[in-house]
Amino acid sequence: MNGIPFVKMHGLGNDFVVFDGRRDPAVLDLDNATAARIADRKTGVGCDQLIVIEPARDELADAFMRIRNNDGGEVEACGNATRCVANIVMGELGRKDVIIETVVGLLDANGLADGRVTVDMGQVRLDWRDIPLGQAVDTNHIPLSLGGLSDAVGVNVGNPHAVFFVDDAESIDIEKLGPVLEHHEMFPERANIEVCSIIGENRIRMRVWERGVGVTRACGTGACAAGVAAARRGLTGRKTEIILDGGPLTIEWLPDDHVLMTGPVATSFSGFLHGSLLGQH
Ligand SMILES: N[C@@H](CCC[C@H](N)C(=O)O)C(=O)O
């Protein structure tokens, strides 16, 4: 036995170890500690998120996708990984439109002629209970200040986000402020933290501190949250280009509150996971 196959993929540098649980049932019930060991960049394969493709539960879906952060914890959504998994499933089925199921619902994905993938990330939720926040406050103006950051916008894109607007996103010490805000009592399920500047008409520069990971080069759901937050504040229209460390994503907040995210998909390499990382001896 050569170990369990995986493929290393990324969306704008937000990177994933992707397992296929339809073929390799051993990856279907990974515990948090094992997932964290595999995701660790020093001792494991190394990735921001660990993804397991599983058989669809819903008859309308083509595959189910389970998402774990670098710390091993399971989470509800990952925009960049959804594009990657959709691309795999489109290749398998020979189709340009597939439905990817997650713990929060069914996501329609479409392959474009230029190789990018558009995913309908579902309906954003903006009520304080749905972000969720620890207090009943206006989610367009969350009363929270730290360092140069204040007055966040809360957006749930399946997962929780707090978006801060500043004059210059590059000037913010996100490594220092991100972990404090992620764990702030305002966010009972913790939060992904986005720091954004408006850099042109419908163009937003965004840096991110991801819950359960740290700074990443891109966050698809974070970009969706930033686009929605900027439009809510009247800073942009509903279609925006979000410039992340790893490159641009196009975000469109539709009138029915669904959010479309369009961006690239890349495969870095394939490999085999050996028993010791799975806790086997
Ligand atoms: N990188 C992701 C988001 C992954 C989950 C996030 N860290 C969370 O804990 O909610 C993306 O591309 O959306």
Short mmCIF file of C-alpha atoms and ligand atoms in Angstrom, two decimals:
data_model
loop_
_atom_site.label_atom_id
_atom_site.label_comp_id
_atom_site.label_asym_id
_atom_site.label_seq_id
_atom_site.Cartn_x
_atom_site.Cartn_y
_atom_site.Cartn_z
CA MET A 1 0.00 0.00 0.00
CA ASN A 2 1.48 3.33 -1.06
CA GLY A 3 -0.68 5.47 1.20
CA ILE A 4 -3.76 7.56 0.53
CA PRO A 5 -3.68 9.75 -2.59
CA PHE A 6 -4.27 13.48 -2.32
CA VAL A 7 -4.01 16.43 -4.65
CA LYS A 8 -2.60 19.78 -3.58
CA MET A 9 -4.64 22.64 -5.07
CA HIS A 10 -5.04 26.35 -4.51
CA GLY A 11 -7.18 29.34 -5.37
CA LEU A 12 -4.99 32.46 -5.55
CA GLY A 13 -2.50 30.89 -3.14
CA ASN A 14 -5.11 29.83 -0.54
CA ASP A 15 -4.00 26.20 -0.54
CA PHE A 16 -5.68 22.86 0.09
CA VAL A 17 -4.94 19.19 0.54
CA VAL A 18 -7.84 17.49 -1.22
CA PHE A 19 -8.72 13.87 -0.41
CA ASP A 20 -11.31 11.76 -2.19
CA GLY A 21 -13.39 10.02 0.46
CA ARG A 22 -15.56 8.41 -2.23
CA ARG A 23 -12.56 6.25 -3.11
CA ASP A 24 -10.68 6.22 0.21
CA PRO A 25 -13.08 5.72 3.12
CA ALA A 26 -10.18 6.05 5.63
CA VAL A 27 -10.36 9.85 5.22
CA LEU A 28 -14.11 10.01 5.92
CA ASP A 29 -13.79 10.19 9.68
CA LEU A 30 -10.61 12.13 10.33
CA ASP A 31 -10.52 13.63 13.81
CA ASN A 32 -9.41 17.21 14.46
CA ALA A 33 -5.95 16.25 15.71
CA THR A 34 -5.22 14.12 12.64
CA ALA A 35 -6.47 16.84 10.30
CA ALA A 36 -4.28 19.42 12.05
CA ARG A 37 -1.25 17.10 11.77
CA ILE A 38 -1.78 16.71 8.01
CA ALA A 39 -2.34 20.47 7.54
CA ASP A 40 0.73 21.46 9.58
CA ARG A 41 3.39 22.95 7.28
CA LYS A 42 6.30 21.72 9.42
CA THR A 43 5.30 18.15 10.16
CA GLY A 44 2.58 17.33 7.62
CA VAL A 45 1.73 18.02 3.99
CA GLY A 46 0.85 21.63 4.84
CA CYS A 47 -2.21 23.63 3.77
CA ASP A 48 -4.65 26.34 4.83
CA GLN A 49 -7.64 23.97 4.53
CA LEU A 50 -8.01 20.21 4.32
CA ILE A 51 -10.83 19.12 2.02
CA VAL A 52 -12.54 15.73 1.75
CA ILE A 53 -14.79 15.04 -1.24
CA GLU A 54 -17.56 12.67 -0.14
CA PRO A 55 -20.60 11.11 -1.83
CA ALA A 56 -23.48 13.57 -2.17
CA ARG A 57 -26.26 13.26 0.41
CA ASP A 58 -28.78 15.38 -1.56
CA GLU A 59 -29.99 13.84 -4.81
CA LEU A 60 -29.53 17.17 -6.60
CA ALA A 61 -25.83 17.41 -5.67
CA ASP A 62 -22.89 15.94 -7.59
CA ALA A 63 -20.59 15.64 -4.56
CA PHE A 64 -20.36 16.66 -0.91
CA MET A 65 -17.37 18.64 0.35
CA ARG A 66 -16.13 18.63 3.97
CA ILE A 67 -13.89 21.51 5.02
CA ARG A 68 -11.37 21.71 7.86
CA ASN A 69 -9.14 24.61 8.77
CA ASN A 70 -5.39 24.35 9.36
CA ASP A 71 -6.12 23.95 13.11
CA GLY A 72 -8.18 20.80 12.32
CA GLY A 73 -11.59 22.31 13.14
CA GLU A 74 -14.45 21.65 10.74
CA VAL A 75 -16.05 24.75 9.17
CA GLU A 76 -19.06 25.51 7.04
CA ALA A 77 -17.70 27.22 3.93
CA CYS A 78 -14.62 27.84 1.81
CA GLY A 79 -15.05 29.74 -1.43
CA ASN A 80 -11.66 29.05 -2.99
CA ALA A 81 -11.84 25.32 -2.24
CA THR A 82 -15.36 25.13 -3.65
CA ARG A 83 -14.02 26.32 -7.01
CA CYS A 84 -11.27 23.66 -6.82
CA VAL A 85 -13.66 20.81 -5.92
CA ALA A 86 -16.14 21.97 -8.58
CA ASN A 87 -13.34 21.85 -11.14
CA ILE A 88 -12.48 18.25 -10.18
CA VAL A 89 -16.13 17.17 -10.36
CA MET A 90 -16.68 18.99 -13.69
CA GLY A 91 -13.70 17.04 -15.08
CA GLU A 92 -15.10 13.74 -13.81
CA LEU A 93 -18.58 14.33 -15.21
CA GLY A 94 -17.57 16.08 -18.42
CA ARG A 95 -19.91 18.97 -17.58
CA LYS A 96 -19.44 22.70 -17.08
CA ASP A 97 -22.06 23.01 -14.37
CA VAL A 98 -22.12 21.03 -11.15
CA ILE A 99 -23.68 21.27 -7.70
CA ILE A 100 -21.39 20.99 -4.69
CA GLU A 101 -23.01 20.19 -1.34
CA THR A 102 -21.62 21.52 1.96
CA VAL A 103 -22.93 21.40 5.52
CA VAL A 104 -24.72 24.70 4.83
CA GLY A 105 -26.34 23.85 1.52
CA LEU A 106 -26.04 23.30 -2.22
CA LEU A 107 -23.71 25.55 -4.25
CA ASP A 108 -24.09 25.88 -8.03
CA ALA A 109 -20.76 26.09 -9.88
CA ASN A 110 -20.02 26.90 -13.52
CA GLY A 111 -16.81 26.53 -15.48
CA LEU A 112 -16.01 29.50 -17.74
CA ALA A 113 -14.27 29.33 -21.13
CA ASP A 114 -11.15 31.02 -19.66
CA GLY A 115 -10.73 28.27 -17.03
CA ARG A 116 -12.08 30.29 -14.10
CA VAL A 117 -15.00 28.97 -12.07
CA THR A 118 -18.04 30.86 -10.81
CA VAL A 119 -19.71 29.62 -7.64
CA ASP A 120 -23.04 30.82 -6.27
CA MET A 121 -22.05 30.92 -2.60
CA GLY A 122 -25.71 31.08 -1.53
CA GLN A 123 -27.66 33.79 0.29
CA VAL A 124 -25.69 36.00 2.63
CA ARG A 125 -27.16 36.52 6.09
CA LEU A 126 -26.94 39.88 7.81
CA ASP A 127 -28.97 39.56 11.01
CA TRP A 128 -26.82 39.73 14.18
CA ARG A 129 -28.08 36.29 15.26
CA ASP A 130 -26.94 34.77 11.96
CA ILE A 131 -23.39 36.20 11.83
CA PRO A 132 -23.48 35.31 14.78
CA LEU A 133 -22.69 38.22 17.11
CA GLY A 134 -22.65 38.18 20.88
CA GLN A 135 -25.00 41.20 21.16
CA ALA A 136 -28.02 42.62 19.32
CA VAL A 137 -26.25 45.38 17.35
CA ASP A 138 -26.53 46.88 13.85
CA THR A 139 -24.41 44.51 11.73
CA ASN A 140 -23.59 47.38 9.35
CA HIS A 141 -21.83 49.17 12.23
CA ILE A 142 -20.54 46.69 14.78
CA PRO A 143 -19.24 48.72 17.75
CA LEU A 144 -15.78 47.22 18.01
CA SER A 145 -12.41 49.00 17.93
CA LEU A 146 -8.85 47.74 18.11
CA GLY A 147 -5.67 49.37 16.89
CA GLY A 148 -6.54 51.27 13.71
CA LEU A 149 -9.68 49.19 13.17
CA SER A 150 -13.24 50.13 14.14
CA ASP A 151 -16.89 50.02 13.02
CA ALA A 152 -16.96 46.58 11.33
CA VAL A 153 -19.59 45.15 8.97
CA GLY A 154 -20.79 41.63 9.86
CA VAL A 155 -21.61 39.22 7.04
CA ASN A 156 -22.31 35.49 7.13
CA VAL A 157 -21.44 33.69 3.87
CA GLY A 158 -22.06 30.28 5.45
CA ASN A 159 -19.23 31.28 7.80
CA PRO A 160 -18.76 34.42 9.95
CA HIS A 161 -16.90 37.52 8.74
CA ALA A 162 -16.14 40.97 10.14
CA VAL A 163 -15.08 43.49 7.49
CA PHE A 164 -13.21 46.66 8.49
CA PHE A 165 -12.73 49.59 6.06
CA VAL A 166 -9.58 51.68 6.39
CA ASP A 167 -7.78 54.24 4.22
CA ASP A 168 -4.78 51.97 3.67
CA ALA A 169 -5.14 48.22 4.23
CA GLU A 170 -1.36 47.76 3.91
CA SER A 171 -0.74 49.88 7.01
CA ILE A 172 -2.69 47.59 9.36
CA ASP A 173 -0.81 45.07 11.52
CA ILE A 174 -3.18 42.22 10.72
CA GLU A 175 -0.87 39.58 12.27
CA LYS A 176 -1.28 41.35 15.61
CA LEU A 177 -4.93 42.47 15.45
CA GLY A 178 -6.37 39.45 13.58
CA PRO A 179 -6.06 36.85 16.35
CA VAL A 180 -7.45 39.22 19.00
CA LEU A 181 -10.49 40.07 16.85
CA GLU A 182 -11.02 36.44 15.77
CA HIS A 183 -11.44 35.50 19.44
CA HIS A 184 -13.31 38.67 20.55
CA GLU A 185 -16.42 38.05 22.67
CA MET A 186 -18.48 39.82 19.98
CA PHE A 187 -18.00 36.65 17.87
CA PRO A 188 -19.25 33.58 19.79
CA GLU A 189 -18.20 31.28 16.90
CA ARG A 190 -15.03 33.35 16.30
CA ALA A 191 -14.76 35.19 12.96
CA ASN A 192 -12.72 35.67 9.83
CA ILE A 193 -11.34 39.22 9.81
CA GLU A 194 -11.06 41.28 6.61
CA VAL A 195 -9.29 44.64 6.31
CA CYS A 196 -10.27 46.56 3.18
CA SER A 197 -9.55 49.80 1.32
CA ILE A 198 -11.46 51.18 -1.65
CA ILE A 199 -8.79 51.60 -4.36
CA GLY A 200 -10.92 52.52 -7.38
CA GLU A 201 -14.44 52.39 -8.71
CA ASN A 202 -15.80 49.02 -7.53
CA ARG A 203 -12.25 47.87 -6.67
CA ILE A 204 -11.34 46.79 -3.17
CA ARG A 205 -7.96 45.85 -1.73
CA MET A 206 -8.50 43.19 0.93
CA ARG A 207 -6.20 41.50 3.42
CA VAL A 208 -7.47 38.65 5.57
CA TRP A 209 -6.91 36.93 8.87
CA GLU A 210 -8.73 33.58 8.59
CA ARG A 211 -10.35 31.92 11.57
CA GLY A 212 -8.45 28.73 12.42
CA VAL A 213 -5.59 29.53 10.05
CA GLY A 214 -4.05 33.03 10.25
CA VAL A 215 -3.08 35.29 7.35
CA THR A 216 -3.77 33.62 3.99
CA ARG A 217 -3.11 34.84 0.44
CA ALA A 218 -6.83 34.78 -0.40
CA CYS A 219 -10.22 33.97 1.11
CA GLY A 220 -13.17 33.46 -1.23
CA THR A 221 -15.89 33.84 1.38
CA GLY A 222 -13.95 36.83 2.77
CA ALA A 223 -14.02 38.44 -0.66
CA CYS A 224 -17.79 37.81 -0.84
CA ALA A 225 -18.17 39.43 2.60
CA ALA A 226 -16.04 42.42 1.54
CA GLY A 227 -18.09 42.96 -1.64
CA VAL A 228 -21.37 42.79 0.28
CA ALA A 229 -20.05 45.03 3.08
CA ALA A 230 -18.81 47.69 0.65
CA ALA A 231 -22.14 47.74 -1.19
CA ARG A 232 -24.08 47.89 2.10
CA ARG A 233 -22.02 50.91 3.13
CA GLY A 234 -22.59 52.58 -0.27
CA LEU A 235 -18.84 52.51 -1.02
CA THR A 236 -19.24 50.47 -4.24
CA GLY A 237 -21.89 48.98 -6.47
CA ARG A 238 -22.93 45.35 -6.09
CA LYS A 239 -20.34 43.99 -8.53
CA THR A 240 -16.75 44.41 -7.35
CA GLU A 241 -13.23 43.24 -7.98
CA ILE A 242 -11.48 42.24 -4.78
CA ILE A 243 -7.67 42.35 -4.88
CA LEU A 244 -6.17 39.81 -2.50
CA ASP A 245 -2.48 39.08 -1.82
CA GLY A 246 -2.78 36.20 -4.33
CA GLY A 247 -4.72 38.11 -7.02
CA PRO A 248 -8.27 39.20 -7.93
CA LEU A 249 -11.70 37.67 -7.40
CA THR A 250 -14.89 39.04 -8.97
CA ILE A 251 -17.83 39.25 -6.59
CA GLU A 252 -21.46 40.01 -7.43
CA TRP A 253 -24.18 40.45 -4.80
CA LEU A 254 -27.43 39.64 -6.57
CA PRO A 255 -30.82 41.24 -5.77
CA ASP A 256 -31.97 37.93 -4.20
CA ASP A 257 -29.01 38.15 -1.74
CA HIS A 258 -27.08 35.30 -3.38
CA VAL A 259 -23.40 36.08 -3.96
CA LEU A 260 -21.48 34.98 -7.05
CA MET A 261 -17.71 34.52 -6.76
CA THR A 262 -15.52 34.07 -9.85
CA GLY A 263 -11.85 33.16 -9.82
CA PRO A 264 -9.11 30.75 -10.84
CA VAL A 265 -8.31 27.17 -9.83
CA ALA A 266 -4.83 25.64 -9.75
CA THR A 267 -3.29 22.23 -9.07
CA SER A 268 0.22 22.17 -7.57
CA PHE A 269 1.03 18.45 -7.23
CA SER A 270 -0.32 15.04 -6.26
CA GLY A 271 1.03 12.77 -3.56
CA PHE A 272 0.32 9.98 -1.13
CA LEU A 273 -0.34 10.35 2.55
CA HIS A 274 1.48 7.78 4.65
CA GLY A 275 0.14 5.97 7.69
CA SER A 276 2.08 7.90 10.35
CA LEU A 277 0.24 11.15 9.47
CA LEU A 278 -3.04 9.31 9.86
CA GLY A 279 -1.95 8.11 13.30
CA GLN A 280 -1.30 4.55 12.02
CA HIS A 281 1.91 2.79 13.06
N1 LIG B 1 -10.26 30.10 2.72
C1 LIG B 1 -11.64 30.06 2.76
C2 LIG B 1 -12.35 30.13 4.08
C3 LIG B 1 -12.04 28.92 4.95
C4 LIG B 1 -12.82 28.85 6.24
C5 LIG B 1 -12.55 29.96 7.20
N2 LIG B 1 -11.18 30.01 7.64
C6 LIG B 1 -13.48 29.82 8.41
O1 LIG B 1 -13.02 29.39 9.48
O2 LIG B 1 -14.66 30.13 8.27
C7 LIG B 1 -12.36 30.69 1.59
O3 LIG B 1 -11.75 30.72 0.50
O4 LIG B 1 -13.52 31.06 1.73
#
